[in-house]
Amino acid sequence: MTSTTLTPQLRQELHDAVLGAARDIAALLGPQTDPTVPIPGAEWNVGEAAAHLLLANQLMAEVAAGTERPYGDGTPGGIAAANAVSLDQFTERTPAVLAQGIVAHATAFVDAANGQQGDTPTVTPMGPMDLDTFASYLLTHMLGHGWDLARALRRPHMVDRRRVELCLPFLMTAMPRVVDQGAAKDLTATYTLGLRGLDRRWTAAFTRGEVTVTEGAAPPGGSDCTIVTEPVTFFLIALGRCSPWSAIARGKILSWGRKPWLGPVFPRCFRAP
């Protein structure tokens, strides 16, 4: 299980970001919001996406409080199937009601997490992780769907660089769990990953369909390819909300190294949850 060690200050900032994201999403879901507006590029409409957020926040709050809540099989496909079942069983689609629930359950999560140590082992829909990484997971999940809602409703989104930084503990933990085995099965390569403006680096080492992600520089021998991405773009690509090819064309992604042709291979090796 991956462990994330956050300072008390960073942990408080993460919890504040969870509550802030929930409130920003709730602000999109006022009494005049039409729940039938479709989410661009998705099967859900606004009401369904908001209902999913309420249900997910509730599940994560209960897990943080110590309740066992099996949900899918930890794979992107299994989680998608569990999402469909939960939405069929929960029929509330009134935006204002859903907004209240999203905030209430995010608050319950933070209250439960504040009563425990950040390294508390937790079993989540995406597998085992510590409680602080789980909070990062909750933030990531809300921001992804919050971006969808804002785009559908033609309102400003709530994803920014600092919030993306707080999502990194989960995004780096989840990376090995969302590898597309078919796409990565023949890849043996080492990547250095970075975010523009952030003085941190990660190493992603592929060995025939498996990837190991560690923070820090590449091991002796160096990396085959270095990829540096604008933070919000990295977040949107990781969640399947942005095409890496358009990002490359817009200069949001730069890659170099002794095998620069491996840069475009990297995003094809993952299936967004």
GROMACS .gro file of C-alpha atoms in nm:
model
  273
    1MET     CA    1   0.000   0.000   0.000
    2THR     CA    2   0.130   0.345  -0.092
    3SER     CA    3   0.184   0.582   0.199
    4THR     CA    4   0.173   0.960   0.179
    5THR     CA    5   0.327   1.172   0.454
    6LEU     CA    6   0.179   1.521   0.469
    7THR     CA    7   0.272   1.793   0.712
    8PRO     CA    8  -0.014   1.915   0.934
    9GLN     CA    9  -0.027   2.232   0.724
   10LEU     CA   10  -0.054   2.042   0.396
   11ARG     CA   11  -0.311   1.806   0.541
   12GLN     CA   12  -0.524   2.102   0.649
   13GLU     CA   13  -0.486   2.257   0.304
   14LEU     CA   14  -0.597   1.930   0.144
   15HIS     CA   15  -0.905   1.911   0.366
   16ASP     CA   16  -0.985   2.276   0.295
   17ALA     CA   17  -0.954   2.202  -0.078
   18VAL     CA   18  -1.199   1.911  -0.045
   19LEU     CA   19  -1.454   2.139   0.122
   20GLY     CA   20  -1.385   2.423  -0.122
   21ALA     CA   21  -1.432   2.199  -0.426
   22ALA     CA   22  -1.761   2.067  -0.285
   23ARG     CA   23  -1.888   2.421  -0.230
   24ASP     CA   24  -1.776   2.532  -0.577
   25ILE     CA   25  -1.966   2.240  -0.729
   26ALA     CA   26  -2.272   2.319  -0.518
   27ALA     CA   27  -2.263   2.676  -0.648
   28LEU     CA   28  -2.315   2.538  -0.998
   29LEU     CA   29  -2.628   2.351  -0.892
   30GLY     CA   30  -2.870   2.629  -0.806
   31PRO     CA   31  -3.251   2.618  -0.828
   32GLN     CA   32  -3.241   2.737  -1.190
   33THR     CA   33  -3.001   2.465  -1.306
   34ASP     CA   34  -3.146   2.226  -1.563
   35PRO     CA   35  -3.049   1.869  -1.462
   36THR     CA   36  -3.116   1.738  -1.814
   37VAL     CA   37  -2.830   1.935  -1.974
   38PRO     CA   38  -2.593   1.675  -2.124
   39ILE     CA   39  -2.230   1.647  -2.017
   40PRO     CA   40  -2.018   1.698  -2.333
   41GLY     CA   41  -1.850   1.377  -2.439
   42ALA     CA   42  -2.016   1.168  -2.166
   43GLU     CA   43  -2.324   0.951  -2.124
   44TRP     CA   44  -2.449   1.138  -1.817
   45ASN     CA   45  -2.640   1.462  -1.790
   46VAL     CA   46  -2.593   1.725  -1.517
   47GLY     CA   47  -2.841   1.564  -1.279
   48GLU     CA   48  -2.682   1.221  -1.315
   49ALA     CA   49  -2.328   1.354  -1.268
   50ALA     CA   50  -2.435   1.548  -0.957
   51ALA     CA   51  -2.614   1.242  -0.818
   52HIS     CA   52  -2.301   1.036  -0.875
   53LEU     CA   53  -2.096   1.295  -0.687
   54LEU     CA   54  -2.334   1.282  -0.391
   55LEU     CA   55  -2.319   0.903  -0.382
   56ALA     CA   56  -1.941   0.894  -0.419
   57ASN     CA   57  -1.890   1.153  -0.145
   58GLN     CA   58  -2.121   0.955   0.082
   59LEU     CA   59  -1.934   0.632   0.014
   60MET     CA   60  -1.596   0.792   0.075
   61ALA     CA   61  -1.714   0.956   0.398
   62GLU     CA   62  -1.839   0.622   0.524
   63VAL     CA   63  -1.513   0.449   0.430
   64ALA     CA   64  -1.313   0.722   0.606
   65ALA     CA   65  -1.527   0.665   0.916
   66GLY     CA   66  -1.437   0.295   0.913
   67THR     CA   67  -1.731   0.139   0.729
   68GLU     CA   68  -1.654  -0.132   0.474
   69ARG     CA   69  -1.809  -0.036   0.139
   70PRO     CA   70  -1.711  -0.274  -0.144
   71TYR     CA   71  -1.753  -0.096  -0.478
   72GLY     CA   72  -1.661  -0.262  -0.804
   73ASP     CA   73  -1.337  -0.454  -0.843
   74GLY     CA   74  -1.090  -0.164  -0.843
   75THR     CA   75  -1.059  -0.157  -1.223
   76PRO     CA   76  -1.195   0.131  -1.437
   77GLY     CA   77  -1.451  -0.106  -1.590
   78GLY     CA   78  -1.560  -0.244  -1.256
   79ILE     CA   79  -1.602   0.101  -1.106
   80ALA     CA   80  -1.804   0.215  -1.411
   81ALA     CA   81  -2.038  -0.082  -1.369
   82ALA     CA   82  -2.083  -0.006  -0.999
   83ASN     CA   83  -2.156   0.358  -1.086
   84ALA     CA   84  -2.434   0.253  -1.323
   85VAL     CA   85  -2.597   0.031  -1.061
   86SER     CA   86  -2.583   0.299  -0.791
   87LEU     CA   87  -2.740   0.562  -1.020
   88ASP     CA   88  -3.022   0.324  -1.112
   89GLN     CA   89  -3.101   0.277  -0.744
   90PHE     CA   90  -3.076   0.647  -0.648
   91THR     CA   91  -3.331   0.853  -0.839
   92GLU     CA   92  -3.292   1.204  -0.691
   93ARG     CA   93  -3.197   1.452  -0.963
   94THR     CA   94  -3.297   1.791  -0.815
   95PRO     CA   95  -2.979   2.002  -0.842
   96ALA     CA   96  -3.025   2.201  -0.520
   97VAL     CA   97  -3.090   1.884  -0.319
   98LEU     CA   98  -2.786   1.715  -0.470
   99ALA     CA   99  -2.573   2.023  -0.400
  100GLN     CA  100  -2.657   2.002  -0.030
  101GLY     CA  101  -2.569   1.634  -0.020
  102ILE     CA  102  -2.237   1.683  -0.199
  103VAL     CA  103  -2.127   1.941   0.060
  104ALA     CA  104  -2.268   1.748   0.356
  105HIS     CA  105  -2.084   1.428   0.267
  106ALA     CA  106  -1.757   1.611   0.188
  107THR     CA  107  -1.785   1.768   0.533
  108ALA     CA  108  -1.848   1.427   0.688
  109PHE     CA  109  -1.536   1.294   0.517
  110VAL     CA  110  -1.320   1.573   0.655
  111ASP     CA  111  -1.469   1.534   1.002
  112ALA     CA  112  -1.392   1.160   0.996
  113ALA     CA  113  -1.039   1.214   0.861
  114ASN     CA  114  -0.958   1.480   1.119
  115GLY     CA  115  -1.010   1.225   1.394
  116GLN     CA  116  -0.740   0.993   1.257
  117GLN     CA  117  -0.377   0.986   1.153
  118GLY     CA  118  -0.300   1.058   0.788
  119ASP     CA  119  -0.124   0.723   0.743
  120THR     CA  120  -0.426   0.521   0.856
  121PRO     CA  121  -0.468   0.226   0.613
  122THR     CA  122  -0.787   0.255   0.411
  123VAL     CA  123  -0.954   0.024   0.159
  124THR     CA  124  -1.102   0.236  -0.121
  125PRO     CA  125  -1.276   0.174  -0.456
  126MET     CA  126  -0.933   0.214  -0.619
  127GLY     CA  127  -0.759  -0.024  -0.379
  128PRO     CA  128  -0.571   0.019  -0.050
  129MET     CA  129  -0.411   0.354   0.032
  130ASP     CA  130  -0.352   0.568   0.338
  131LEU     CA  131  -0.614   0.817   0.454
  132ASP     CA  132  -0.433   1.126   0.323
  133THR     CA  133  -0.405   0.971  -0.024
  134PHE     CA  134  -0.775   0.887   0.004
  135ALA     CA  135  -0.851   1.254   0.070
  136SER     CA  136  -0.650   1.336  -0.242
  137TYR     CA  137  -0.862   1.078  -0.427
  138LEU     CA  138  -1.182   1.247  -0.312
  139LEU     CA  139  -1.052   1.587  -0.426
  140THR     CA  140  -0.948   1.444  -0.763
  141HIS     CA  141  -1.286   1.281  -0.814
  142MET     CA  142  -1.481   1.596  -0.730
  143LEU     CA  143  -1.264   1.819  -0.948
  144GLY     CA  144  -1.298   1.586  -1.246
  145HIS     CA  145  -1.676   1.581  -1.231
  146GLY     CA  146  -1.687   1.947  -1.126
  147TRP     CA  147  -1.499   2.032  -1.445
  148ASP     CA  148  -1.759   1.832  -1.641
  149LEU     CA  149  -2.047   2.016  -1.475
  150ALA     CA  150  -1.893   2.359  -1.528
  151ARG     CA  151  -1.829   2.280  -1.893
  152ALA     CA  152  -2.184   2.155  -1.946
  153LEU     CA  153  -2.333   2.462  -1.776
  154ARG     CA  154  -2.087   2.702  -1.945
  155ARG     CA  155  -1.955   2.827  -1.613
  156PRO     CA  156  -1.597   2.877  -1.489
  157HIS     CA  157  -1.444   2.553  -1.362
  158MET     CA  158  -1.274   2.506  -1.025
  159VAL     CA  159  -0.957   2.323  -1.132
  160ASP     CA  160  -0.640   2.522  -1.067
  161ARG     CA  161  -0.270   2.453  -1.028
  162ARG     CA  162  -0.266   2.434  -0.648
  163ARG     CA  163  -0.561   2.198  -0.635
  164VAL     CA  164  -0.393   1.980  -0.895
  165GLU     CA  165  -0.082   1.965  -0.675
  166LEU     CA  166  -0.299   1.837  -0.390
  167CYS     CA  167  -0.434   1.567  -0.623
  168LEU     CA  168  -0.085   1.434  -0.699
  169PRO     CA  169  -0.064   1.185  -0.409
  170PHE     CA  170  -0.364   1.002  -0.552
  171LEU     CA  171  -0.279   1.046  -0.920
  172MET     CA  172   0.067   0.897  -0.876
  173THR     CA  173  -0.068   0.617  -0.656
  174ALA     CA  174  -0.340   0.534  -0.908
  175MET     CA  175  -0.115   0.533  -1.215
  176PRO     CA  176  -0.005   0.166  -1.184
  177ARG     CA  177  -0.368   0.066  -1.125
  178VAL     CA  178  -0.499   0.211  -1.451
  179VAL     CA  179  -0.235   0.077  -1.690
  180ASP     CA  180  -0.383  -0.050  -2.015
  181GLN     CA  181  -0.218  -0.390  -2.025
  182GLY     CA  182  -0.276  -0.432  -2.397
  183ALA     CA  183  -0.114  -0.101  -2.485
  184ALA     CA  184   0.179  -0.133  -2.245
  185LYS     CA  185   0.257  -0.504  -2.273
  186ASP     CA  186   0.561  -0.458  -2.497
  187LEU     CA  187   0.695  -0.140  -2.336
  188THR     CA  188   1.014  -0.141  -2.131
  189ALA     CA  189   1.120   0.218  -2.067
  190THR     CA  190   1.186   0.469  -1.791
  191TYR     CA  191   1.019   0.810  -1.792
  192THR     CA  192   1.085   1.120  -1.586
  193LEU     CA  193   0.762   1.311  -1.523
  194GLY     CA  194   0.728   1.672  -1.413
  195LEU     CA  195   0.475   1.951  -1.393
  196ARG     CA  196   0.562   2.294  -1.527
  197GLY     CA  197   0.645   2.533  -1.245
  198LEU     CA  198   0.666   2.258  -0.981
  199ASP     CA  199   1.010   2.160  -0.854
  200ARG     CA  200   0.930   1.790  -0.818
  201ARG     CA  201   0.992   1.491  -1.041
  202TRP     CA  202   0.863   1.136  -1.061
  203THR     CA  203   1.003   0.826  -1.226
  204ALA     CA  204   0.767   0.589  -1.409
  205ALA     CA  205   0.944   0.265  -1.500
  206PHE     CA  206   0.760   0.029  -1.738
  207THR     CA  207   0.844  -0.338  -1.765
  208ARG     CA  208   0.618  -0.527  -2.005
  209GLY     CA  209   0.282  -0.400  -1.894
  210GLU     CA  210   0.368  -0.309  -1.536
  211VAL     CA  211   0.469   0.037  -1.416
  212THR     CA  212   0.633   0.146  -1.093
  213VAL     CA  213   0.603   0.513  -0.998
  214THR     CA  214   0.838   0.671  -0.746
  215GLU     CA  215   0.903   1.031  -0.652
  216GLY     CA  216   1.246   1.159  -0.741
  217ALA     CA  217   1.499   1.140  -1.020
  218ALA     CA  218   1.550   0.835  -1.237
  219PRO     CA  219   1.786   0.562  -1.111
  220PRO     CA  220   2.144   0.522  -1.237
  221GLY     CA  221   2.135   0.512  -1.614
  222GLY     CA  222   1.881   0.791  -1.632
  223SER     CA  223   1.547   0.798  -1.807
  224ASP     CA  224   1.464   0.733  -2.168
  225CYS     CA  225   1.223   1.025  -2.196
  226THR     CA  226   1.136   1.329  -1.986
  227ILE     CA  227   0.781   1.469  -2.007
  228VAL     CA  228   0.686   1.803  -1.850
  229THR     CA  229   0.322   1.907  -1.861
  230GLU     CA  230   0.127   2.216  -1.762
  231PRO     CA  231  -0.046   2.113  -1.433
  232VAL     CA  232  -0.414   2.156  -1.521
  233THR     CA  233  -0.352   1.989  -1.858
  234PHE     CA  234  -0.183   1.696  -1.681
  235PHE     CA  235  -0.487   1.661  -1.455
  236LEU     CA  236  -0.735   1.667  -1.741
  237ILE     CA  237  -0.537   1.415  -1.946
  238ALA     CA  238  -0.503   1.185  -1.644
  239LEU     CA  239  -0.881   1.186  -1.602
  240GLY     CA  240  -0.951   1.144  -1.972
  241ARG     CA  241  -1.093   1.494  -2.013
  242CYS     CA  242  -0.833   1.624  -2.256
  243SER     CA  243  -0.660   1.481  -2.560
  244PRO     CA  244  -0.281   1.464  -2.519
  245TRP     CA  245  -0.243   1.531  -2.889
  246SER     CA  246  -0.419   1.867  -2.874
  247ALA     CA  247  -0.217   1.951  -2.562
  248ILE     CA  248   0.106   1.873  -2.745
  249ALA     CA  249  -0.003   2.091  -3.037
  250ARG     CA  250  -0.074   2.378  -2.797
  251GLY     CA  251   0.265   2.350  -2.627
  252LYS     CA  252   0.119   2.226  -2.300
  253ILE     CA  253   0.341   1.916  -2.307
  254LEU     CA  254   0.712   1.906  -2.378
  255SER     CA  255   0.920   1.588  -2.406
  256TRP     CA  256   1.286   1.518  -2.468
  257GLY     CA  257   1.558   1.265  -2.391
  258ARG     CA  258   1.758   0.991  -2.555
  259LYS     CA  259   1.437   0.833  -2.684
  260PRO     CA  260   1.203   1.130  -2.740
  261TRP     CA  261   0.973   0.922  -2.962
  262LEU     CA  262   0.852   0.750  -2.643
  263GLY     CA  263   0.675   1.070  -2.535
  264PRO     CA  264   0.354   1.010  -2.734
  265VAL     CA  265   0.354   0.645  -2.624
  266PHE     CA  266   0.312   0.732  -2.256
  267PRO     CA  267  -0.052   0.854  -2.250
  268ARG     CA  268  -0.165   0.558  -2.461
  269CYS     CA  269  -0.055   0.321  -2.182
  270PHE     CA  270  -0.335   0.420  -1.943
  271ARG     CA  271  -0.710   0.389  -1.924
  272ALA     CA  272  -0.868   0.674  -1.726
  273PRO     CA  273  -1.095   0.560  -1.440
   0.00000   0.00000   0.00000
